[in-house]
Coordinates of N, CA and C in Angstrom, one line a residue:
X1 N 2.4 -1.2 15.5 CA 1.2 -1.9 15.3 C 1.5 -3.4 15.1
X2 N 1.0 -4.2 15.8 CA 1.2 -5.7 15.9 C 0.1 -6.6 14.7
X3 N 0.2 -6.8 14.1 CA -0.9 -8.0 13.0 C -0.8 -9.0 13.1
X4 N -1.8 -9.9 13.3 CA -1.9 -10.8 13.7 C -1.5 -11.9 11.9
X5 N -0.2 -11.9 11.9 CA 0.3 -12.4 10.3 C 1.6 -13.1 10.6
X6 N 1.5 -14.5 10.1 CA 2.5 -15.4 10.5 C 3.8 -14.7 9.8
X7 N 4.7 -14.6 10.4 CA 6.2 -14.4 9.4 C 6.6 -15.1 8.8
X8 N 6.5 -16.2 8.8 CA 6.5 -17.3 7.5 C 6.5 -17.0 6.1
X9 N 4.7 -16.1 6.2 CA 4.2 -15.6 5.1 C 4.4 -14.9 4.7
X10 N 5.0 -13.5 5.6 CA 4.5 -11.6 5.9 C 6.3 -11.4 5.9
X11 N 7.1 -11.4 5.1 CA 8.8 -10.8 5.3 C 9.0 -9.8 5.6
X12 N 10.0 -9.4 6.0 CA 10.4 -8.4 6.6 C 11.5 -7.3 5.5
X13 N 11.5 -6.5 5.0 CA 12.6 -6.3 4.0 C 12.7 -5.1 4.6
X14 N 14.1 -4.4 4.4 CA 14.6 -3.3 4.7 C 15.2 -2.4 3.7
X15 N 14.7 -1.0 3.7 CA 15.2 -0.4 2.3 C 15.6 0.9 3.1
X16 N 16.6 1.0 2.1 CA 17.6 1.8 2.8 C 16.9 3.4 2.0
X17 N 17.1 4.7 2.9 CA 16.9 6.2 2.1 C 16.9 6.2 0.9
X18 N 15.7 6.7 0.0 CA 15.7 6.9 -1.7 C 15.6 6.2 -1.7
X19 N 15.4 4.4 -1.8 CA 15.2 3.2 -1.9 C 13.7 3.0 -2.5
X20 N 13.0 3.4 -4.0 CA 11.7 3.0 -4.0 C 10.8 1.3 -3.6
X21 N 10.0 1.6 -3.0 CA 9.4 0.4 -2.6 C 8.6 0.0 -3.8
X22 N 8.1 0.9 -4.6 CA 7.3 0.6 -6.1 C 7.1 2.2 -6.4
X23 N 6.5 1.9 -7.6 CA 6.3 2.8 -8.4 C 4.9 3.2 -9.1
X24 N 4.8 4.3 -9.1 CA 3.3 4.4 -10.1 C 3.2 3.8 -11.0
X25 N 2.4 3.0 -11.6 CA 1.9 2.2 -12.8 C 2.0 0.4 -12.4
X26 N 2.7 0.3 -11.2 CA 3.4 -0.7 -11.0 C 2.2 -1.7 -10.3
X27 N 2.0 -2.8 -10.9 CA 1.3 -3.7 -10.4 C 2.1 -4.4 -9.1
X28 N 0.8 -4.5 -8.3 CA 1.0 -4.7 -6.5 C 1.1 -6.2 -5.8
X29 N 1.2 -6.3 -5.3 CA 1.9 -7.8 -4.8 C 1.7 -7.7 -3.8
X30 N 2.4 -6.6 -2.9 CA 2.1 -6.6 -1.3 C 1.4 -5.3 -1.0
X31 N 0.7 -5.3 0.4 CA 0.6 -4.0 1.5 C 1.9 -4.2 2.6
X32 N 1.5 -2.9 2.7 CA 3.2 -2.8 3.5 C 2.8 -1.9 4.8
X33 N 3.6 -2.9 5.7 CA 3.4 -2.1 7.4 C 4.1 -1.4 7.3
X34 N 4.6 -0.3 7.9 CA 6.2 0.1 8.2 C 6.3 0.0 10.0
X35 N 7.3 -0.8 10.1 CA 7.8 -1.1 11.4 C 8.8 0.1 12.0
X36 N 9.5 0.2 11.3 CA 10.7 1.9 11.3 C 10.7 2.2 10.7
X37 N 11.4 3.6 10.7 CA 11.5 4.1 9.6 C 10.3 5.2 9.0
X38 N 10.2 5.8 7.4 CA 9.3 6.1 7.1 C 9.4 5.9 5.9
X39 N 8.3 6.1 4.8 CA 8.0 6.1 3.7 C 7.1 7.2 3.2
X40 N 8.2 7.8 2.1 CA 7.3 8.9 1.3 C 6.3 8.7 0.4
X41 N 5.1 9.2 -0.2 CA 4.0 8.7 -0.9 C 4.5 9.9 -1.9
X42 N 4.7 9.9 -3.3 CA 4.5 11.1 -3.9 C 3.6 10.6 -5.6
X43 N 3.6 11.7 -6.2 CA 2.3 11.2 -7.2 C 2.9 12.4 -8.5
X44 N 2.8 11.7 -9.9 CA 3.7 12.4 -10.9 C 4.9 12.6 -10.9
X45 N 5.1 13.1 -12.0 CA 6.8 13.3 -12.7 C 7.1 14.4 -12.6
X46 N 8.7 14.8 -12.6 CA 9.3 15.9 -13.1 C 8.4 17.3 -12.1
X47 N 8.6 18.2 -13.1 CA 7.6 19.7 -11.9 C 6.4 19.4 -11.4
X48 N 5.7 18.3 -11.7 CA 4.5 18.1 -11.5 C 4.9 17.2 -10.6
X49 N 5.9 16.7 -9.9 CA 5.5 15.5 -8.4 C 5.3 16.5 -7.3
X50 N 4.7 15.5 -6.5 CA 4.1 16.0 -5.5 C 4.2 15.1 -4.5
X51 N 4.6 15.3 -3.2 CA 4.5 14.9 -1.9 C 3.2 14.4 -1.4
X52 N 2.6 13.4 -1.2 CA 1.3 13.6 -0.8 C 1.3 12.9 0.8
X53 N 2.1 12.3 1.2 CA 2.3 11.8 2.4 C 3.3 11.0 2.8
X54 N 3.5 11.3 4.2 CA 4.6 10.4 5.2 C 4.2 9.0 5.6
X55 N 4.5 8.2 5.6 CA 4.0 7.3 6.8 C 5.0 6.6 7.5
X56 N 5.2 6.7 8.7 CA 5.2 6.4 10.0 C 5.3 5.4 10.1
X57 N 6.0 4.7 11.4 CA 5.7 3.3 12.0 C 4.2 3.2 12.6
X58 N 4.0 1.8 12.1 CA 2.1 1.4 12.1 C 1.5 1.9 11.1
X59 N 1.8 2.7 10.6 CA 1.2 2.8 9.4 C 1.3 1.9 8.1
X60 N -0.2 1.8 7.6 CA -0.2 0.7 6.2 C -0.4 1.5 4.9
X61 N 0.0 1.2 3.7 CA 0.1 1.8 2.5 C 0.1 0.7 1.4
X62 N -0.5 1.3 0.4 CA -0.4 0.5 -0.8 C -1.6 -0.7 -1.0
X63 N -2.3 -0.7 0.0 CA -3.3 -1.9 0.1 C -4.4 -1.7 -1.1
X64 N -4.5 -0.1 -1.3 CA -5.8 0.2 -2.6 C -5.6 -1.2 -4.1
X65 N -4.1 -0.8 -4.4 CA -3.6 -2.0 -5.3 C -4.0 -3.5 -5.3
X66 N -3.6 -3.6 -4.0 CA -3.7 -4.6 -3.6 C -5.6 -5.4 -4.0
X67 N -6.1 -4.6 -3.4 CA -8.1 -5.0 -3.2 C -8.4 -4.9 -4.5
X68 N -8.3 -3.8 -5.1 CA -8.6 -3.7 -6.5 C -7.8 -4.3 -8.1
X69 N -6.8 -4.5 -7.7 CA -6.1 -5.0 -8.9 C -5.5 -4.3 -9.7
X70 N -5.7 -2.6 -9.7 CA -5.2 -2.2 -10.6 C -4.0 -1.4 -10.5
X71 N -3.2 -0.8 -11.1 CA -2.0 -0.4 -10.8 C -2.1 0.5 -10.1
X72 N -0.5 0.9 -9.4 CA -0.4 1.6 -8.3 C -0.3 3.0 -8.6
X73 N -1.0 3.6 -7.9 CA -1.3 5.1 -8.1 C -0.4 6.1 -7.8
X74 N 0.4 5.9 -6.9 CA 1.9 6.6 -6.7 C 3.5 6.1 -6.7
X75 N 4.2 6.5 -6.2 CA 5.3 6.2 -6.4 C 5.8 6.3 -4.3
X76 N 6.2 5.1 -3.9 CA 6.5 4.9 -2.4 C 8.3 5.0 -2.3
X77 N 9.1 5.8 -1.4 CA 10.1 6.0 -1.5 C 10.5 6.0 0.2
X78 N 11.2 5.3 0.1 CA 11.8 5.3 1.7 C 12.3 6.4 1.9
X79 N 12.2 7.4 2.6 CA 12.6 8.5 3.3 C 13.4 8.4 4.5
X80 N 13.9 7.6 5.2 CA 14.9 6.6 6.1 C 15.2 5.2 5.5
X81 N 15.9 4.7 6.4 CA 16.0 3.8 6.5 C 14.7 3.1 7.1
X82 N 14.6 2.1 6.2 CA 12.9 1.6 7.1 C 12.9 0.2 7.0
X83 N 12.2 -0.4 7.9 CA 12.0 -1.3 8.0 C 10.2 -1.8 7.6
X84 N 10.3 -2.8 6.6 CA 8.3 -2.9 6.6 C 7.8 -4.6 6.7
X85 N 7.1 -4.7 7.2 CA 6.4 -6.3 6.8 C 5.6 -6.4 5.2
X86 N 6.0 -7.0 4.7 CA 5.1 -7.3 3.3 C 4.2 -8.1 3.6
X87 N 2.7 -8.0 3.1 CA 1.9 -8.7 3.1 C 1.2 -9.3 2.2
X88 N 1.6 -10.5 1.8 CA 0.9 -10.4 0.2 C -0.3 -10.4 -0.2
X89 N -0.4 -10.4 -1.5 CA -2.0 -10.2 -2.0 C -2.7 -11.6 -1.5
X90 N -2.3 -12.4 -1.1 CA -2.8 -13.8 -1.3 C -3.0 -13.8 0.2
X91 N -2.5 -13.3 1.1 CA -3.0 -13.3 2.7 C -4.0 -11.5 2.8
X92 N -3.8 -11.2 2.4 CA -4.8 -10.2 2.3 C -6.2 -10.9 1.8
X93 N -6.2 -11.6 0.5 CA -7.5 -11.8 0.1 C -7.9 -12.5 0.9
X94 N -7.2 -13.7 1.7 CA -7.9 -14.7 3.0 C -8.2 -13.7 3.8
X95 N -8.1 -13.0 4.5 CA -8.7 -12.2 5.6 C -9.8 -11.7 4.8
X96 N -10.1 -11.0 4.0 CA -10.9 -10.6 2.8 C -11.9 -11.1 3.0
X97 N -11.5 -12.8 2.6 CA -12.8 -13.9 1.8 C -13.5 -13.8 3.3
X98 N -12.7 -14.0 4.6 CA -13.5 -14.3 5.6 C -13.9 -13.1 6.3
X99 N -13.8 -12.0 6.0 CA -14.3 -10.5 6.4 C -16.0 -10.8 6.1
X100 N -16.7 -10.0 6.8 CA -18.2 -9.5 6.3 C -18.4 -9.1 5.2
X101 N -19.1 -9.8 4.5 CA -19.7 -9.6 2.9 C -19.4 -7.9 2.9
X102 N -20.6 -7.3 3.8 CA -20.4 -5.8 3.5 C -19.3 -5.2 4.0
X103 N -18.4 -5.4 4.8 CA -16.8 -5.0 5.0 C -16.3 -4.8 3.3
X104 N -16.7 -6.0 2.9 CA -15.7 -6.3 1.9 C -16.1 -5.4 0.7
X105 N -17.6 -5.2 0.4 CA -18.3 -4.2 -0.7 C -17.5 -2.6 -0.3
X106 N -18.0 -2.6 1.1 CA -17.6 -1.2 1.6 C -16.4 -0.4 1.3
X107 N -15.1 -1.6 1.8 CA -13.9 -1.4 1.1 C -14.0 -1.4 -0.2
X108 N -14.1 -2.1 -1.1 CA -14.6 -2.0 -2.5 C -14.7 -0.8 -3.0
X109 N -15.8 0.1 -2.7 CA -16.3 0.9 -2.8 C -15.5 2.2 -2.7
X110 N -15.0 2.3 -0.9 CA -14.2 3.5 -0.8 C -12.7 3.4 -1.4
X111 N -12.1 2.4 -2.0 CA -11.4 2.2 -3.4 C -11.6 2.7 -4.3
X112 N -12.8 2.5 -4.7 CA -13.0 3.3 -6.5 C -13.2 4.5 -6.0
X113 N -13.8 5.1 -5.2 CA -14.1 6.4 -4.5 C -12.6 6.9 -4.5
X114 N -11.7 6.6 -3.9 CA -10.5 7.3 -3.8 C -9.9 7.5 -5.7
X115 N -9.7 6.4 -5.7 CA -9.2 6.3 -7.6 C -10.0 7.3 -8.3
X116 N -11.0 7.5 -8.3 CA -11.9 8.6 -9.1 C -11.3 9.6 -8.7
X117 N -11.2 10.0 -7.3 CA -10.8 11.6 -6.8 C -9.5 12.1 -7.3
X118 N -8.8 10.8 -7.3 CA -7.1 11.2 -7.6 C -7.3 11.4 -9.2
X119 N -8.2 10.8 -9.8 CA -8.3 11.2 -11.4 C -8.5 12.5 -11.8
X120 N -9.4 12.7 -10.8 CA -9.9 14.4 -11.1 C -9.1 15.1 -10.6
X121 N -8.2 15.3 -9.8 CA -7.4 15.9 -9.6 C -5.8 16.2 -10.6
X122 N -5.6 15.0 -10.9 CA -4.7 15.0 -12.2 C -4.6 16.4 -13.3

C-alpha cells in the first residue's frame, strides 16, 4: 500500500521478532503501515491474552489511539522482522482537518463503537 505521506515526516523503523511496537495502556503518537513483515495484535495479561490479529504488509493499525486520544487498547508485537512507516498524530490530524466534516464524525463514532465492544467483552 503506497500513501501518499512525505518521508520527511512518516519514518521508517524496523523492529526486529518479539519487538513490541507499544503496549496496552500506552498513549499513541503514531499509526503504523506495515511495509514487511507482520505484526501481532494481542489484548490482556498472563492466561487471559489473547491473539486478536495478524497484520500484513498494507495493513494499518493503531490509528483508533491515534483519532481518539485515548490509550491503546492492545499490545502490538512484531511477529517478524518488520518493517513499518510511522505516521504521526500531527499528519494524521491534517488529513483529518481537511477530510469531510462527516468522514470525520463517522470515524469518530465507529471509534467509540469499537472501544465500547472491546469493553464488554473484557
Amino acid at each position: 500500500m503506497t500513501l501518499p505521506f512525505d518521508p520527511k515526516l512518516c519514518p521508517q523503523q524496523t523492529f526486529e521478532t518479539g519487538q513490541p511496537l507499544f503496549q496496552e495502556g500506552d498513549r499513541a503518537a503514531f499509526v503504523y503501515l506495515v511495509q514487511s513483515g507482520r505484526v501481532d495484535i494481542y489484548r490482556g495479561k498472563g492466561a487471559h491474552r489473547r491473539k486478536l490479529n495478524t497484520i500484513g504488509p498494507g495493513g494499518v493499525f493503531g490509528e483508533m489511539a491515534v483519532i481518539d486520544g485515548e490509550p491503546r487498547m492492545a499490545d502490538a508485537i512484531a511477529g517478524a522482522r518488520t518493517v513499518c512507516l510511522l505516521i504521526p498524530r500531527a499528519v494524521l490530524e491534517e488529513k483529518l482537518r481537511t477530510a469531510d466534516p462527516f468522514i470525520r464524525a463517522l470515524l469518530r463514532i465507529l471509534v467509540r463503537n469499537m472501544r465500547s465492544m472491546a469493553a464488554q467483552l473484557d
